[in-house]
mmCIF file with all atom_site columns, C-alpha atoms in Angstrom:
data_model
loop_
_atom_site.group_PDB
_atom_site.id
_atom_site.type_symbol
_atom_site.label_atom_id
_atom_site.label_alt_id
_atom_site.label_comp_id
_atom_site.label_asym_id
_atom_site.label_entity_id
_atom_site.label_seq_id
_atom_site.pdbx_PDB_ins_code
_atom_site.Cartn_x
_atom_site.Cartn_y
_atom_site.Cartn_z
_atom_site.occupancy
_atom_site.B_iso_or_equiv
_atom_site.pdbx_formal_charge
_atom_site.auth_seq_id
_atom_site.auth_comp_id
_atom_site.auth_asym_id
_atom_site.auth_atom_id
_atom_site.pdbx_PDB_model_num
ATOM 1   C CA . UNK A 1 1   ? 8.636   -15.571 8.414   1.00 60.00 ? 46  UNK A CA 1
ATOM 2   C CA . UNK A 1 2   ? 7.629   -12.578 6.915   1.00 67.00 ? 47  UNK A CA 1
ATOM 3   C CA . UNK A 1 3   ? 4.470   -12.078 4.700   1.00 78.00 ? 48  UNK A CA 1
ATOM 4   C CA . UNK A 1 4   ? 5.496   -10.930 1.836   1.00 81.00 ? 49  UNK A CA 1
ATOM 5   C CA . UNK A 1 5   ? 9.634   -10.500 0.965   1.00 85.00 ? 50  UNK A CA 1
ATOM 6   C CA . UNK A 1 6   ? 10.634  -8.603  -2.242  1.00 87.00 ? 51  UNK A CA 1
ATOM 7   C CA . UNK A 1 7   ? 14.238  -7.469  -2.988  1.00 82.00 ? 52  UNK A CA 1
ATOM 8   C CA . UNK A 1 8   ? 14.202  -3.447  -2.546  1.00 77.00 ? 53  UNK A CA 1
ATOM 9   C CA . UNK A 1 9   ? 17.011  -2.992  -4.899  1.00 81.00 ? 54  UNK A CA 1
ATOM 10  C CA . UNK A 1 10  ? 17.564  -0.260  -6.095  1.00 89.00 ? 55  UNK A CA 1
ATOM 11  C CA . UNK A 1 11  ? 17.469  -1.562  -9.613  1.00 93.00 ? 56  UNK A CA 1
ATOM 12  C CA . UNK A 1 12  ? 18.713  0.520   -12.641 1.00 96.00 ? 57  UNK A CA 1
ATOM 13  C CA . UNK A 1 13  ? 18.573  -0.672  -15.988 1.00 96.00 ? 58  UNK A CA 1
ATOM 14  C CA . UNK A 1 14  ? 18.616  0.933   -19.683 1.00 97.00 ? 59  UNK A CA 1
ATOM 15  C CA . UNK A 1 15  ? 15.844  1.933   -21.598 1.00 97.00 ? 60  UNK A CA 1
ATOM 16  C CA . UNK A 1 16  ? 14.588  -1.003  -23.510 1.00 97.00 ? 61  UNK A CA 1
ATOM 17  C CA . UNK A 1 17  ? 15.727  -3.438  -21.396 1.00 97.00 ? 62  UNK A CA 1
ATOM 18  C CA . UNK A 1 18  ? 13.750  -6.182  -19.509 1.00 97.00 ? 63  UNK A CA 1
ATOM 19  C CA . UNK A 1 19  ? 12.874  -6.072  -16.232 1.00 96.00 ? 64  UNK A CA 1
ATOM 20  C CA . UNK A 1 20  ? 11.935  -8.626  -13.658 1.00 95.00 ? 65  UNK A CA 1
ATOM 21  C CA . UNK A 1 21  ? 10.577  -7.830  -10.253 1.00 95.00 ? 66  UNK A CA 1
ATOM 22  C CA . UNK A 1 22  ? 9.888   -10.962 -7.894  1.00 93.00 ? 67  UNK A CA 1
ATOM 23  C CA . UNK A 1 23  ? 8.576   -11.565 -4.509  1.00 91.00 ? 68  UNK A CA 1
ATOM 24  C CA . UNK A 1 24  ? 7.928   -14.442 -2.461  1.00 90.00 ? 69  UNK A CA 1
ATOM 25  C CA . UNK A 1 25  ? 4.921   -15.031 -0.102  1.00 87.00 ? 70  UNK A CA 1
ATOM 26  C CA . UNK A 1 26  ? 4.172   -17.326 2.833   1.00 85.00 ? 71  UNK A CA 1
ATOM 27  C CA . UNK A 1 27  ? 0.314   -18.597 3.294   1.00 82.00 ? 72  UNK A CA 1
ATOM 28  C CA . UNK A 1 28  ? -0.452  -20.914 0.413   1.00 81.00 ? 73  UNK A CA 1
ATOM 29  C CA . UNK A 1 29  ? -4.091  -19.391 1.021   1.00 81.00 ? 74  UNK A CA 1
ATOM 30  C CA . UNK A 1 30  ? -3.742  -16.371 -1.037  1.00 80.00 ? 75  UNK A CA 1
ATOM 31  C CA . UNK A 1 31  ? -5.696  -16.260 -4.521  1.00 84.00 ? 76  UNK A CA 1
ATOM 32  C CA . UNK A 1 32  ? -5.100  -12.735 -5.869  1.00 86.00 ? 77  UNK A CA 1
ATOM 33  C CA . UNK A 1 33  ? -2.483  -11.370 -6.498  1.00 89.00 ? 78  UNK A CA 1
ATOM 34  C CA . UNK A 1 34  ? -1.313  -7.579  -7.015  1.00 90.00 ? 79  UNK A CA 1
ATOM 35  C CA . UNK A 1 35  ? 1.039   -5.602  -8.276  1.00 94.00 ? 80  UNK A CA 1
ATOM 36  C CA . UNK A 1 36  ? 1.389   -1.893  -7.495  1.00 95.00 ? 81  UNK A CA 1
ATOM 37  C CA . UNK A 1 37  ? 3.525   1.085   -8.774  1.00 96.00 ? 82  UNK A CA 1
ATOM 38  C CA . UNK A 1 38  ? 4.210   3.844   -6.812  1.00 95.00 ? 83  UNK A CA 1
ATOM 39  C CA . UNK A 1 39  ? 5.489   7.142   -7.970  1.00 94.00 ? 84  UNK A CA 1
ATOM 40  C CA . UNK A 1 40  ? 7.713   9.494   -5.752  1.00 89.00 ? 85  UNK A CA 1
ATOM 41  C CA . UNK A 1 41  ? 5.348   10.953  -3.303  1.00 86.00 ? 86  UNK A CA 1
ATOM 42  C CA . UNK A 1 42  ? 2.386   9.749   -4.750  1.00 90.00 ? 87  UNK A CA 1
ATOM 43  C CA . UNK A 1 43  ? 0.073   7.033   -3.425  1.00 92.00 ? 88  UNK A CA 1
ATOM 44  C CA . UNK A 1 44  ? 0.443   3.253   -4.684  1.00 94.00 ? 89  UNK A CA 1
ATOM 45  C CA . UNK A 1 45  ? -1.779  2.703   -8.044  1.00 94.00 ? 90  UNK A CA 1
ATOM 46  C CA . UNK A 1 46  ? -2.776  -0.650  -8.772  1.00 93.00 ? 91  UNK A CA 1
ATOM 47  C CA . UNK A 1 47  ? -0.520  -1.970  -12.220 1.00 95.00 ? 92  UNK A CA 1
ATOM 48  C CA . UNK A 1 48  ? -1.828  -5.237  -12.752 1.00 92.00 ? 93  UNK A CA 1
ATOM 49  C CA . UNK A 1 49  ? -3.502  -8.610  -11.042 1.00 89.00 ? 94  UNK A CA 1
ATOM 50  C CA . UNK A 1 50  ? -3.567  -12.611 -11.543 1.00 88.00 ? 95  UNK A CA 1
ATOM 51  C CA . UNK A 1 51  ? -6.043  -15.114 -9.831  1.00 85.00 ? 96  UNK A CA 1
ATOM 52  C CA . UNK A 1 52  ? -4.408  -18.024 -9.184  1.00 81.00 ? 97  UNK A CA 1
ATOM 53  C CA . UNK A 1 53  ? -1.552  -19.597 -10.737 1.00 79.00 ? 98  UNK A CA 1
ATOM 54  C CA . UNK A 1 54  ? -0.758  -18.560 -14.408 1.00 82.00 ? 99  UNK A CA 1
ATOM 55  C CA . UNK A 1 55  ? 0.285   -15.589 -16.194 1.00 89.00 ? 100 UNK A CA 1
ATOM 56  C CA . UNK A 1 56  ? -1.442  -12.480 -17.288 1.00 92.00 ? 101 UNK A CA 1
ATOM 57  C CA . UNK A 1 57  ? -0.054  -9.928  -20.051 1.00 95.00 ? 102 UNK A CA 1
ATOM 58  C CA . UNK A 1 58  ? -1.199  -6.364  -20.261 1.00 94.00 ? 103 UNK A CA 1
ATOM 59  C CA . UNK A 1 59  ? 0.788   -4.422  -23.040 1.00 96.00 ? 104 UNK A CA 1
ATOM 60  C CA . UNK A 1 60  ? 4.309   -4.539  -22.064 1.00 97.00 ? 105 UNK A CA 1
ATOM 61  C CA . UNK A 1 61  ? 3.167   -6.039  -18.589 1.00 97.00 ? 106 UNK A CA 1
ATOM 62  C CA . UNK A 1 62  ? 3.508   -9.424  -17.302 1.00 96.00 ? 107 UNK A CA 1
ATOM 63  C CA . UNK A 1 63  ? 2.358   -10.950 -14.426 1.00 95.00 ? 108 UNK A CA 1
ATOM 64  C CA . UNK A 1 64  ? 3.444   -14.614 -13.397 1.00 94.00 ? 109 UNK A CA 1
ATOM 65  C CA . UNK A 1 65  ? 2.100   -16.623 -10.377 1.00 92.00 ? 110 UNK A CA 1
ATOM 66  C CA . UNK A 1 66  ? 4.205   -19.936 -9.281  1.00 90.00 ? 111 UNK A CA 1
ATOM 67  C CA . UNK A 1 67  ? 2.080   -21.138 -6.320  1.00 87.00 ? 112 UNK A CA 1
ATOM 68  C CA . UNK A 1 68  ? 4.183   -24.157 -6.039  1.00 88.00 ? 113 UNK A CA 1
ATOM 69  C CA . UNK A 1 69  ? 6.835   -22.134 -4.991  1.00 89.00 ? 114 UNK A CA 1
ATOM 70  C CA . UNK A 1 70  ? 4.952   -19.453 -3.594  1.00 89.00 ? 115 UNK A CA 1
ATOM 71  C CA . UNK A 1 71  ? 6.707   -16.933 -6.235  1.00 90.00 ? 116 UNK A CA 1
ATOM 72  C CA . UNK A 1 72  ? 5.068   -14.148 -8.424  1.00 91.00 ? 117 UNK A CA 1
ATOM 73  C CA . UNK A 1 73  ? 6.917   -12.053 -10.619 1.00 94.00 ? 118 UNK A CA 1
ATOM 74  C CA . UNK A 1 74  ? 6.357   -9.013  -12.991 1.00 96.00 ? 119 UNK A CA 1
ATOM 75  C CA . UNK A 1 75  ? 8.228   -8.528  -15.861 1.00 96.00 ? 120 UNK A CA 1
ATOM 76  C CA . UNK A 1 76  ? 8.657   -5.097  -17.832 1.00 97.00 ? 121 UNK A CA 1
ATOM 77  C CA . UNK A 1 77  ? 9.306   -5.468  -21.518 1.00 97.00 ? 122 UNK A CA 1
ATOM 78  C CA . UNK A 1 78  ? 11.075  -2.301  -23.768 1.00 97.00 ? 123 UNK A CA 1
ATOM 79  C CA . UNK A 1 79  ? 11.423  -0.426  -20.207 1.00 97.00 ? 124 UNK A CA 1
ATOM 80  C CA . UNK A 1 80  ? 10.869  3.172   -20.391 1.00 97.00 ? 125 UNK A CA 1
ATOM 81  C CA . UNK A 1 81  ? 12.042  5.975   -18.082 1.00 97.00 ? 126 UNK A CA 1
ATOM 82  C CA . UNK A 1 82  ? 8.319   6.854   -17.213 1.00 96.00 ? 127 UNK A CA 1
ATOM 83  C CA . UNK A 1 83  ? 8.909   3.092   -15.596 1.00 97.00 ? 128 UNK A CA 1
ATOM 84  C CA . UNK A 1 84  ? 11.140  4.713   -12.846 1.00 97.00 ? 129 UNK A CA 1
ATOM 85  C CA . UNK A 1 85  ? 9.041   3.880   -9.783  1.00 96.00 ? 130 UNK A CA 1
ATOM 86  C CA . UNK A 1 86  ? 8.537   1.472   -6.873  1.00 95.00 ? 131 UNK A CA 1
ATOM 87  C CA . UNK A 1 87  ? 6.904   -1.424  -7.628  1.00 96.00 ? 132 UNK A CA 1
ATOM 88  C CA . UNK A 1 88  ? 4.967   -3.441  -4.607  1.00 94.00 ? 133 UNK A CA 1
ATOM 89  C CA . UNK A 1 89  ? 3.589   -6.645  -4.546  1.00 90.00 ? 134 UNK A CA 1
ATOM 90  C CA . UNK A 1 90  ? 0.334   -7.561  -2.510  1.00 86.00 ? 135 UNK A CA 1
ATOM 91  C CA . UNK A 1 91  ? -0.823  -11.341 -1.668  1.00 77.00 ? 136 UNK A CA 1
ATOM 92  C CA . UNK A 1 92  ? -3.278  -11.250 0.950   1.00 69.00 ? 137 UNK A CA 1
ATOM 93  C CA . UNK A 1 93  ? -7.013  -10.354 1.158   1.00 72.00 ? 138 UNK A CA 1
ATOM 94  C CA . UNK A 1 94  ? -8.421  -8.772  4.667   1.00 72.00 ? 139 UNK A CA 1
ATOM 95  C CA . UNK A 1 95  ? -5.782  -7.462  6.111   1.00 75.00 ? 140 UNK A CA 1
ATOM 96  C CA . UNK A 1 96  ? -3.472  -6.362  3.190   1.00 83.00 ? 141 UNK A CA 1
ATOM 97  C CA . UNK A 1 97  ? -0.157  -6.587  3.754   1.00 81.00 ? 142 UNK A CA 1
ATOM 98  C CA . UNK A 1 98  ? 2.811   -5.371  1.306   1.00 84.00 ? 143 UNK A CA 1
ATOM 99  C CA . UNK A 1 99  ? 5.964   -6.397  0.596   1.00 79.00 ? 144 UNK A CA 1
ATOM 100 C CA . UNK A 1 100 ? 9.143   -2.951  0.869   1.00 85.00 ? 145 UNK A CA 1
ATOM 101 C CA . UNK A 1 101 ? 8.625   -2.491  -2.451  1.00 91.00 ? 146 UNK A CA 1
ATOM 102 C CA . UNK A 1 102 ? 11.469  -2.435  -5.562  1.00 93.00 ? 147 UNK A CA 1
ATOM 103 C CA . UNK A 1 103 ? 12.533  0.810   -6.610  1.00 93.00 ? 148 UNK A CA 1
ATOM 104 C CA . UNK A 1 104 ? 13.392  0.844   -10.267 1.00 95.00 ? 149 UNK A CA 1
ATOM 105 C CA . UNK A 1 105 ? 15.136  3.596   -12.556 1.00 96.00 ? 150 UNK A CA 1
ATOM 106 C CA . UNK A 1 106 ? 15.276  3.619   -16.132 1.00 97.00 ? 151 UNK A CA 1
ATOM 107 C CA . UNK A 1 107 ? 17.837  5.363   -17.757 1.00 97.00 ? 152 UNK A CA 1
ATOM 108 C CA . UNK A 1 108 ? 17.484  6.766   -21.034 1.00 96.00 ? 153 UNK A CA 1
ATOM 109 C CA . UNK B 2 1   ? -16.578 10.471  -7.593  1.00 55.00 ? 257 UNK B CA 1
ATOM 110 C CA . UNK B 2 2   ? -12.804 12.207  -6.936  1.00 75.00 ? 258 UNK B CA 1
ATOM 111 C CA . UNK B 2 3   ? -11.318 9.192   -5.615  1.00 93.00 ? 259 UNK B CA 1
ATOM 112 C CA . UNK B 2 4   ? -10.075 8.543   -2.364  1.00 96.00 ? 260 UNK B CA 1
ATOM 113 C CA . UNK B 2 5   ? -9.161  12.018  -0.507  1.00 96.00 ? 261 UNK B CA 1
ATOM 114 C CA . UNK B 2 6   ? -6.774  12.689  2.198   1.00 97.00 ? 262 UNK B CA 1
ATOM 115 C CA . UNK B 2 7   ? -6.535  15.873  4.594   1.00 97.00 ? 263 UNK B CA 1
ATOM 116 C CA . UNK B 2 8   ? -4.097  17.417  5.345   1.00 97.00 ? 264 UNK B CA 1
ATOM 117 C CA . UNK B 2 9   ? -1.327  16.518  2.907   1.00 96.00 ? 265 UNK B CA 1
ATOM 118 C CA . UNK B 2 10  ? 0.832   17.810  4.934   1.00 97.00 ? 266 UNK B CA 1
ATOM 119 C CA . UNK B 2 11  ? 0.964   18.547  8.814   1.00 97.00 ? 267 UNK B CA 1
ATOM 120 C CA . UNK B 2 12  ? 4.314   20.121  10.622  1.00 98.00 ? 268 UNK B CA 1
ATOM 121 C CA . UNK B 2 13  ? 3.959   19.704  14.499  1.00 97.00 ? 269 UNK B CA 1
ATOM 122 C CA . UNK B 2 14  ? 6.273   20.307  17.576  1.00 97.00 ? 270 UNK B CA 1
ATOM 123 C CA . UNK B 2 15  ? 6.754   16.604  19.630  1.00 97.00 ? 271 UNK B CA 1
ATOM 124 C CA . UNK B 2 16  ? 4.024   16.179  21.847  1.00 97.00 ? 272 UNK B CA 1
ATOM 125 C CA . UNK B 2 17  ? 1.339   17.659  19.897  1.00 98.00 ? 273 UNK B CA 1
ATOM 126 C CA . UNK B 2 18  ? -1.786  15.784  18.843  1.00 98.00 ? 274 UNK B CA 1
ATOM 127 C CA . UNK B 2 19  ? -2.486  15.367  15.201  1.00 98.00 ? 275 UNK B CA 1
ATOM 128 C CA . UNK B 2 20  ? -5.409  14.086  13.197  1.00 98.00 ? 276 UNK B CA 1
ATOM 129 C CA . UNK B 2 21  ? -5.426  12.586  9.848   1.00 98.00 ? 277 UNK B CA 1
ATOM 130 C CA . UNK B 2 22  ? -8.563  12.527  7.764   1.00 98.00 ? 278 UNK B CA 1
ATOM 131 C CA . UNK B 2 23  ? -9.541  10.078  4.807   1.00 98.00 ? 279 UNK B CA 1
ATOM 132 C CA . UNK B 2 24  ? -12.342 10.225  2.746   1.00 97.00 ? 280 UNK B CA 1
ATOM 133 C CA . UNK B 2 25  ? -12.780 7.106   0.840   1.00 96.00 ? 281 UNK B CA 1
ATOM 134 C CA . UNK B 2 26  ? -14.556 6.140   -2.233  1.00 95.00 ? 282 UNK B CA 1
ATOM 135 C CA . UNK B 2 27  ? -18.287 6.169   -1.460  1.00 92.00 ? 283 UNK B CA 1
ATOM 136 C CA . UNK B 2 28  ? -19.116 2.658   -2.895  1.00 91.00 ? 284 UNK B CA 1
ATOM 137 C CA . UNK B 2 29  ? -16.211 1.280   -1.125  1.00 92.00 ? 285 UNK B CA 1
ATOM 138 C CA . UNK B 2 30  ? -16.615 -0.196  1.944   1.00 91.00 ? 286 UNK B CA 1
ATOM 139 C CA . UNK B 2 31  ? -13.516 -1.022  3.469   1.00 93.00 ? 287 UNK B CA 1
ATOM 140 C CA . UNK B 2 32  ? -10.842 1.480   4.353   1.00 95.00 ? 288 UNK B CA 1
ATOM 141 C CA . UNK B 2 33  ? -6.995  0.894   5.188   1.00 95.00 ? 289 UNK B CA 1
ATOM 142 C CA . UNK B 2 34  ? -4.770  2.847   6.835   1.00 96.00 ? 290 UNK B CA 1
ATOM 143 C CA . UNK B 2 35  ? -0.629  2.645   6.402   1.00 95.00 ? 291 UNK B CA 1
ATOM 144 C CA . UNK B 2 36  ? 2.516   4.429   7.312   1.00 95.00 ? 292 UNK B CA 1
ATOM 145 C CA . UNK B 2 37  ? 5.032   4.478   4.828   1.00 95.00 ? 293 UNK B CA 1
ATOM 146 C CA . UNK B 2 38  ? 8.959   5.742   5.531   1.00 93.00 ? 294 UNK B CA 1
ATOM 147 C CA . UNK B 2 39  ? 11.188  6.603   3.200   1.00 88.00 ? 295 UNK B CA 1
ATOM 148 C CA . UNK B 2 40  ? 12.795  3.924   0.783   1.00 84.00 ? 296 UNK B CA 1
ATOM 149 C CA . UNK B 2 41  ? 10.123  1.144   2.530   1.00 87.00 ? 297 UNK B CA 1
ATOM 150 C CA . UNK B 2 42  ? 6.696   0.056   1.438   1.00 88.00 ? 298 UNK B CA 1
ATOM 151 C CA . UNK B 2 43  ? 3.739   0.786   3.129   1.00 92.00 ? 299 UNK B CA 1
ATOM 152 C CA . UNK B 2 44  ? 3.069   -0.539  6.598   1.00 91.00 ? 300 UNK B CA 1
ATOM 153 C CA . UNK B 2 45  ? -0.450  -1.833  7.230   1.00 91.00 ? 301 UNK B CA 1
ATOM 154 C CA . UNK B 2 46  ? -2.009  -0.299  10.752  1.00 93.00 ? 302 UNK B CA 1
ATOM 155 C CA . UNK B 2 47  ? -5.837  -1.227  10.743  1.00 94.00 ? 303 UNK B CA 1
ATOM 156 C CA . UNK B 2 48  ? -8.826  -1.421  8.266   1.00 93.00 ? 304 UNK B CA 1
ATOM 157 C CA . UNK B 2 49  ? -12.460 -1.025  8.538   1.00 94.00 ? 305 UNK B CA 1
ATOM 158 C CA . UNK B 2 50  ? -15.373 -3.170  6.906   1.00 92.00 ? 306 UNK B CA 1
ATOM 159 C CA . UNK B 2 51  ? -18.064 0.084   6.827   1.00 90.00 ? 307 UNK B CA 1
ATOM 160 C CA . UNK B 2 52  ? -17.747 1.272   10.737  1.00 89.00 ? 308 UNK B CA 1
ATOM 161 C CA . UNK B 2 53  ? -15.886 -1.928  12.191  1.00 90.00 ? 309 UNK B CA 1
ATOM 162 C CA . UNK B 2 54  ? -12.715 -1.867  12.846  1.00 89.00 ? 310 UNK B CA 1
ATOM 163 C CA . UNK B 2 55  ? -11.539 -5.556  12.158  1.00 89.00 ? 311 UNK B CA 1
ATOM 164 C CA . UNK B 2 56  ? -7.728  -5.023  13.039  1.00 83.00 ? 312 UNK B CA 1
ATOM 165 C CA . UNK B 2 57  ? -5.651  -2.860  15.015  1.00 81.00 ? 313 UNK B CA 1
ATOM 166 C CA . UNK B 2 58  ? -3.301  -5.346  16.127  1.00 79.00 ? 314 UNK B CA 1
ATOM 167 C CA . UNK B 2 59  ? -0.539  -3.457  14.494  1.00 79.00 ? 315 UNK B CA 1
ATOM 168 C CA . UNK B 2 60  ? -1.495  0.005   14.912  1.00 80.00 ? 316 UNK B CA 1
ATOM 169 C CA . UNK B 2 61  ? 2.026   1.218   16.106  1.00 79.00 ? 317 UNK B CA 1
ATOM 170 C CA . UNK B 2 62  ? 1.073   1.883   19.864  1.00 87.00 ? 318 UNK B CA 1
ATOM 171 C CA . UNK B 2 63  ? -1.283  3.524   22.503  1.00 91.00 ? 319 UNK B CA 1
ATOM 172 C CA . UNK B 2 64  ? -0.924  6.653   20.938  1.00 94.00 ? 320 UNK B CA 1
ATOM 173 C CA . UNK B 2 65  ? -2.192  5.541   17.258  1.00 95.00 ? 321 UNK B CA 1
ATOM 174 C CA . UNK B 2 66  ? -6.169  5.074   17.185  1.00 95.00 ? 322 UNK B CA 1
ATOM 175 C CA . UNK B 2 67  ? -8.567  5.462   14.076  1.00 96.00 ? 323 UNK B CA 1
ATOM 176 C CA . UNK B 2 68  ? -12.108 5.660   13.889  1.00 94.00 ? 324 UNK B CA 1
ATOM 177 C CA . UNK B 2 69  ? -14.587 5.369   11.272  1.00 94.00 ? 325 UNK B CA 1
ATOM 178 C CA . UNK B 2 70  ? -17.796 6.491   12.863  1.00 86.00 ? 326 UNK B CA 1
ATOM 179 C CA . UNK B 2 71  ? -20.455 6.171   10.761  1.00 85.00 ? 327 UNK B CA 1
ATOM 180 C CA . UNK B 2 72  ? -18.496 4.139   7.908   1.00 81.00 ? 328 UNK B CA 1
ATOM 181 C CA . UNK B 2 73  ? -17.738 6.660   5.305   1.00 89.00 ? 329 UNK B CA 1
ATOM 182 C CA . UNK B 2 74  ? -14.900 9.062   6.315   1.00 95.00 ? 330 UNK B CA 1
ATOM 183 C CA . UNK B 2 75  ? -12.301 7.938   8.717   1.00 97.00 ? 331 UNK B CA 1
ATOM 184 C CA . UNK B 2 76  ? -9.744  9.531   10.964  1.00 97.00 ? 332 UNK B CA 1
ATOM 185 C CA . UNK B 2 77  ? -6.430  8.589   12.605  1.00 97.00 ? 333 UNK B CA 1
ATOM 186 C CA . UNK B 2 78  ? -5.603  10.167  15.466  1.00 97.00 ? 334 UNK B CA 1
ATOM 187 C CA . UNK B 2 79  ? -1.344  9.840   16.865  1.00 97.00 ? 335 UNK B CA 1
ATOM 188 C CA . UNK B 2 80  ? -1.290  11.445  20.576  1.00 97.00 ? 336 UNK B CA 1
ATOM 189 C CA . UNK B 2 81  ? 1.882   13.019  22.002  1.00 97.00 ? 337 UNK B CA 1
ATOM 190 C CA . UNK B 2 82  ? 3.354   12.899  18.744  1.00 97.00 ? 338 UNK B CA 1
ATOM 191 C CA . UNK B 2 83  ? 7.392   11.968  18.833  1.00 96.00 ? 339 UNK B CA 1
ATOM 192 C CA . UNK B 2 84  ? 9.935   12.592  15.967  1.00 96.00 ? 340 UNK B CA 1
ATOM 193 C CA . UNK B 2 85  ? 9.590   8.704   15.046  1.00 95.00 ? 341 UNK B CA 1
ATOM 194 C CA . UNK B 2 86  ? 6.076   8.888   13.999  1.00 96.00 ? 342 UNK B CA 1
ATOM 195 C CA . UNK B 2 87  ? 7.244   11.679  11.210  1.00 97.00 ? 343 UNK B CA 1
ATOM 196 C CA . UNK B 2 88  ? 6.042   9.325   7.859   1.00 96.00 ? 344 UNK B CA 1
ATOM 197 C CA . UNK B 2 89  ? 3.614   9.381   5.145   1.00 97.00 ? 345 UNK B CA 1
ATOM 198 C CA . UNK B 2 90  ? 0.371   7.952   6.375   1.00 97.00 ? 346 UNK B CA 1
ATOM 199 C CA . UNK B 2 91  ? -1.690  6.700   3.323   1.00 97.00 ? 347 UNK B CA 1
ATOM 200 C CA . UNK B 2 92  ? -5.278  6.058   3.432   1.00 97.00 ? 348 UNK B CA 1
ATOM 201 C CA . UNK B 2 93  ? -7.181  3.386   0.678   1.00 96.00 ? 349 UNK B CA 1
ATOM 202 C CA . UNK B 2 94  ? -10.364 2.037   0.137   1.00 95.00 ? 350 UNK B CA 1
ATOM 203 C CA . UNK B 2 95  ? -11.780 -0.995  -1.380  1.00 93.00 ? 351 UNK B CA 1
ATOM 204 C CA . UNK B 2 96  ? -14.839 -2.911  -2.180  1.00 89.00 ? 352 UNK B CA 1
ATOM 205 C CA . UNK B 2 97  ? -14.939 -6.648  -0.361  1.00 82.00 ? 353 UNK B CA 1
ATOM 206 C CA . UNK B 2 98  ? -15.481 -8.830  -3.383  1.00 79.00 ? 354 UNK B CA 1
ATOM 207 C CA . UNK B 2 99  ? -13.090 -10.712 -5.742  1.00 77.00 ? 355 UNK B CA 1
ATOM 208 C CA . UNK B 2 100 ? -9.881  -9.028  -5.590  1.00 80.00 ? 356 UNK B CA 1
ATOM 209 C CA . UNK B 2 101 ? -10.069 -6.355  -2.817  1.00 84.00 ? 357 UNK B CA 1
ATOM 210 C CA . UNK B 2 102 ? -8.036  -3.689  -5.252  1.00 88.00 ? 358 UNK B CA 1
ATOM 211 C CA . UNK B 2 103 ? -7.271  -0.732  -2.942  1.00 93.00 ? 359 UNK B CA 1
ATOM 212 C CA . UNK B 2 104 ? -7.434  2.638   -4.301  1.00 94.00 ? 360 UNK B CA 1
ATOM 213 C CA . UNK B 2 105 ? -5.398  5.024   -1.877  1.00 96.00 ? 361 UNK B CA 1
ATOM 214 C CA . UNK B 2 106 ? -5.151  8.644   -1.542  1.00 96.00 ? 362 UNK B CA 1
ATOM 215 C CA . UNK B 2 107 ? -2.067  10.923  -2.273  1.00 94.00 ? 363 UNK B CA 1
ATOM 216 C CA . UNK B 2 108 ? -1.236  10.508  1.630   1.00 96.00 ? 364 UNK B CA 1
ATOM 217 C CA . UNK B 2 109 ? -0.914  12.987  4.200   1.00 97.00 ? 365 UNK B CA 1
ATOM 218 C CA . UNK B 2 110 ? 2.872   13.647  5.358   1.00 97.00 ? 366 UNK B CA 1
ATOM 219 C CA . UNK B 2 111 ? 3.715   14.149  9.102   1.00 98.00 ? 367 UNK B CA 1
ATOM 220 C CA . UNK B 2 112 ? 6.395   15.920  10.312  1.00 97.00 ? 368 UNK B CA 1
ATOM 221 C CA . UNK B 2 113 ? 7.513   16.015  13.994  1.00 97.00 ? 369 UNK B CA 1
ATOM 222 C CA . UNK B 2 114 ? 9.935   18.732  14.713  1.00 96.00 ? 370 UNK B CA 1
#
């Protein structure tokens, strides 16, 4: 079983839509759960992270962790064309492993 | 601090040549990671260092790949006898090994093997 699994998309939505991005992970020992955003031809950058279970909100973005089902989600409200990027989840600590990323396009 | 720097940004080489990439991490960070990324894929973990110690190298793609961090500061990733399949973006990231271990990435070094 892979450490992190993620639907690679691509996902295409109209501007203003609510977007849901999801990952599953295998190691129940993980405590920190990150989302990175990567624009084309750039390195990934941290978008937000959560510790253990629960929700965290930052502007239009909400990260959600369900440790019982080993499932993490990122919700984007009122999506904008500038949100068009690849979104990567990260769930390990030392040997940092990423999911394959979900490519998102927000169409004006 | 200007963030994580990678050099060169783009390298074009012929098959069979050796290439070396350099990464300068954020000075306060004690961990340094190398990843390979191909089009449409997430970053693929290669190796990482804590200070000068290489703590994981089993995922280096073959014995043609090696990485060093001699003084616990900058790092180099060398690929010997390059093959066309080595064409990819090579990303470096650094972090401080505490709490969430958030990675800061460089812009990457793009390798094209002809």
